[in-house]
């Protein structure tokens, strides 16, 4: 997964910022599993009074709250927490398009990007299988290379289909 949920400009931290600004923990709780709700509420309760003090104490408290929420969010995904990532990291082309699709309800740009990428990748892989097929009778290593490419193409296609039919927000 590209850095997104665990970045300072990702959706989890954006929700945590909104919760702190509004004084309403409920604004971030949808990003954590029910089992983590009490810990997030407790952290929120500790950080909120420090907001008023401003300065370095407020900044440190906010960062700790963001880390807590992201850690619990990642655990709910079954993913490890490796710390907050800085804002502005490259998340690739599809995440920004997917975010816009969620906002607008128009998934066509996402579909176009994914279809174009898949079409190109399948063509490249199949072209490689064809190249190796032409030389497969030349030697045993050439035959093995052809079999590896052929099976690799089939397994790749299978994994793409599995990804298409995966449960929402499934990791792994």
CSV table of C-alpha atoms in Angstrom, one decimal:
chain,number,residue,atom,x,y,z
A,1,UNK,CA,0.0,0.0,0.0
A,2,UNK,CA,1.4,3.4,-0.9
A,3,UNK,CA,2.0,5.8,2.0
A,4,UNK,CA,-1.4,7.4,2.5
A,5,UNK,CA,-3.3,6.4,5.6
A,6,UNK,CA,-0.2,6.9,7.7
A,7,UNK,CA,0.9,10.2,6.3
A,8,UNK,CA,0.5,13.6,7.8
A,9,UNK,CA,-1.7,14.7,4.9
A,10,UNK,CA,-3.6,11.4,4.6
A,11,UNK,CA,-7.3,10.9,5.4
A,12,UNK,CA,-6.7,9.5,9.0
A,13,UNK,CA,-4.7,12.5,10.1
A,14,UNK,CA,-7.0,14.9,8.3
A,15,UNK,CA,-9.9,13.4,10.3
A,16,UNK,CA,-7.9,13.6,13.5
A,17,UNK,CA,-7.1,17.3,12.8
A,18,UNK,CA,-10.8,18.0,12.2
A,19,UNK,CA,-11.7,16.2,15.4
A,20,UNK,CA,-9.3,18.3,17.5
A,21,UNK,CA,-10.4,21.5,15.8
A,22,UNK,CA,-14.0,20.8,16.4
A,23,UNK,CA,-13.5,19.3,19.9
A,24,UNK,CA,-15.4,16.2,18.7
A,25,UNK,CA,-13.7,12.8,18.8
A,26,UNK,CA,-16.5,11.3,16.8
A,27,UNK,CA,-15.1,12.9,13.7
A,28,UNK,CA,-12.1,10.5,13.7
A,29,UNK,CA,-13.7,7.4,15.2
A,30,UNK,CA,-14.9,6.0,11.9
A,31,UNK,CA,-11.2,5.5,11.0
A,32,UNK,CA,-10.5,3.1,13.8
A,33,UNK,CA,-12.0,-0.3,14.6
A,34,UNK,CA,-14.6,-0.5,17.5
A,35,UNK,CA,-11.9,-2.2,19.6
A,36,UNK,CA,-9.7,0.9,19.4
A,37,UNK,CA,-12.4,3.5,20.2
A,38,UNK,CA,-11.8,3.7,23.9
A,39,UNK,CA,-8.1,4.2,23.4
A,40,UNK,CA,-8.7,7.0,20.8
A,41,UNK,CA,-11.3,8.7,23.1
A,42,UNK,CA,-8.8,8.5,26.0
A,43,UNK,CA,-6.0,10.0,23.9
A,44,UNK,CA,-8.4,12.7,22.6
A,45,UNK,CA,-9.3,13.6,26.2
A,46,UNK,CA,-5.7,14.0,27.1
A,47,UNK,CA,-4.8,16.1,24.1
A,48,UNK,CA,-7.8,18.4,23.9
A,49,UNK,CA,-6.9,20.5,27.0
A,50,UNK,CA,-3.4,20.9,25.7
A,51,UNK,CA,-4.7,22.5,22.5
A,52,UNK,CA,-5.6,25.6,24.4
A,53,UNK,CA,-2.1,26.1,25.7
A,54,UNK,CA,-0.8,26.4,22.2
A,55,UNK,CA,2.9,26.3,21.5
A,56,UNK,CA,5.2,23.3,21.6
A,57,UNK,CA,3.1,21.4,24.1
A,58,UNK,CA,0.1,21.5,21.8
A,59,UNK,CA,2.2,20.5,18.8
A,60,UNK,CA,3.7,17.5,20.6
A,61,UNK,CA,0.3,16.5,21.9
A,62,UNK,CA,-1.3,16.7,18.4
A,63,UNK,CA,1.5,14.6,16.9
A,64,UNK,CA,1.1,12.0,19.6
A,65,UNK,CA,-2.7,12.0,19.0
A,66,UNK,CA,-2.1,11.5,15.2
A,67,UNK,CA,0.3,8.7,15.9
A,68,UNK,CA,-2.1,7.0,18.2
A,69,UNK,CA,-5.0,7.2,15.8
A,70,UNK,CA,-2.9,6.1,12.8
A,71,UNK,CA,-1.5,3.2,14.8
A,72,UNK,CA,-4.9,2.0,15.8
A,73,UNK,CA,-6.2,2.5,12.3
A,74,UNK,CA,-3.4,0.4,10.8
A,75,UNK,CA,-3.9,-2.3,13.4
A,76,UNK,CA,-7.6,-2.5,12.4
A,77,UNK,CA,-6.4,-3.0,8.8
A,78,UNK,CA,-4.1,-5.8,9.9
A,79,UNK,CA,-1.1,-3.7,8.9
A,80,UNK,CA,1.9,-2.8,10.9
A,81,UNK,CA,2.5,0.7,12.1
A,82,UNK,CA,5.8,2.1,11.1
A,83,UNK,CA,5.4,5.7,12.2
A,84,UNK,CA,3.9,8.8,10.6
A,85,UNK,CA,5.1,9.6,7.1
A,86,UNK,CA,5.6,13.2,6.1
A,87,UNK,CA,3.1,15.1,4.0
A,88,UNK,CA,3.5,15.4,0.3
A,89,UNK,CA,4.8,11.9,-0.5
A,90,UNK,CA,4.1,10.5,-3.9
A,91,UNK,CA,1.2,8.1,-3.6
A,92,UNK,CA,1.1,7.4,-7.3
A,93,UNK,CA,-1.6,8.4,-9.8
A,94,UNK,CA,-4.5,6.3,-8.7
A,95,UNK,CA,-5.0,7.5,-5.0
A,96,UNK,CA,-5.6,11.1,-5.9
A,97,UNK,CA,-8.0,10.0,-8.7
A,98,UNK,CA,-9.8,7.7,-6.3
A,99,UNK,CA,-10.1,10.5,-3.7
A,100,UNK,CA,-11.6,12.8,-6.3
A,101,UNK,CA,-14.0,9.9,-7.4
A,102,UNK,CA,-15.2,9.5,-3.9
A,103,UNK,CA,-15.9,13.3,-3.7
A,104,UNK,CA,-17.5,13.6,-7.1
A,105,UNK,CA,-19.1,10.2,-7.5
A,106,UNK,CA,-17.4,9.9,-10.9
A,107,UNK,CA,-15.2,6.8,-11.1
A,108,UNK,CA,-14.5,7.1,-14.8
A,109,UNK,CA,-11.0,8.6,-14.5
A,110,UNK,CA,-10.0,5.8,-12.1
A,111,UNK,CA,-11.5,3.2,-14.5
A,112,UNK,CA,-9.6,4.7,-17.5
A,113,UNK,CA,-6.3,4.8,-15.7
A,114,UNK,CA,-6.6,1.2,-14.4
A,115,UNK,CA,-7.8,-0.1,-17.7
A,116,UNK,CA,-5.0,1.6,-19.6
A,117,UNK,CA,-2.4,0.3,-17.1
A,118,UNK,CA,-3.8,-3.2,-17.2
A,119,UNK,CA,-4.0,-3.3,-21.0
A,120,UNK,CA,-0.3,-2.2,-21.3
A,121,UNK,CA,0.9,-4.6,-18.6
A,122,UNK,CA,-0.9,-7.6,-20.1
A,123,UNK,CA,0.4,-6.7,-23.6
A,124,UNK,CA,4.0,-6.4,-22.3
A,125,UNK,CA,3.8,-9.7,-20.4
A,126,UNK,CA,2.2,-11.6,-23.3
A,127,UNK,CA,4.7,-10.1,-25.7
A,128,UNK,CA,7.5,-11.5,-23.6
A,129,UNK,CA,5.8,-14.9,-23.5
A,130,UNK,CA,5.6,-14.9,-27.3
A,131,UNK,CA,9.3,-13.9,-27.6
A,132,UNK,CA,10.3,-16.7,-25.3
A,133,UNK,CA,8.0,-19.2,-27.1
A,134,UNK,CA,9.8,-18.5,-30.3
A,135,UNK,CA,13.1,-19.7,-28.8
A,136,UNK,CA,11.8,-22.4,-26.4
A,137,UNK,CA,13.0,-25.3,-28.6
A,138,UNK,CA,16.6,-24.0,-28.8
A,139,UNK,CA,17.7,-25.3,-25.3
A,140,UNK,CA,16.4,-26.5,-22.0
A,141,UNK,CA,17.2,-23.1,-20.4
A,142,UNK,CA,15.2,-21.4,-23.1
A,143,UNK,CA,12.3,-23.8,-22.6
A,144,UNK,CA,12.4,-23.1,-18.9
A,145,UNK,CA,12.4,-19.3,-19.4
A,146,UNK,CA,9.3,-19.8,-21.6
A,147,UNK,CA,7.5,-21.9,-19.0
A,148,UNK,CA,8.3,-19.3,-16.3
A,149,UNK,CA,7.0,-16.5,-18.4
A,150,UNK,CA,3.9,-18.4,-19.5
A,151,UNK,CA,3.0,-19.4,-15.9
A,152,UNK,CA,3.9,-16.0,-14.6
A,153,UNK,CA,1.5,-14.4,-17.1
A,154,UNK,CA,-1.3,-16.8,-16.0
A,155,UNK,CA,-0.6,-16.2,-12.3
A,156,UNK,CA,-0.5,-12.5,-12.8
A,157,UNK,CA,-3.9,-12.6,-14.5
A,158,UNK,CA,-5.3,-14.7,-11.7
A,159,UNK,CA,-4.0,-12.2,-9.0
A,160,UNK,CA,-5.5,-9.3,-10.9
A,161,UNK,CA,-8.8,-11.0,-11.0
A,162,UNK,CA,-8.5,-11.7,-7.2
A,163,UNK,CA,-7.7,-8.1,-6.6
A,164,UNK,CA,-10.8,-7.0,-8.6
A,165,UNK,CA,-13.0,-9.2,-6.5
A,166,UNK,CA,-11.3,-8.6,-3.1
A,167,UNK,CA,-13.3,-7.3,-0.2
A,168,UNK,CA,-13.4,-3.6,0.2
A,169,UNK,CA,-10.2,-2.2,1.8
A,170,UNK,CA,-8.6,-5.6,2.0
A,171,UNK,CA,-4.9,-5.6,2.6
A,172,UNK,CA,-2.4,-8.3,1.7
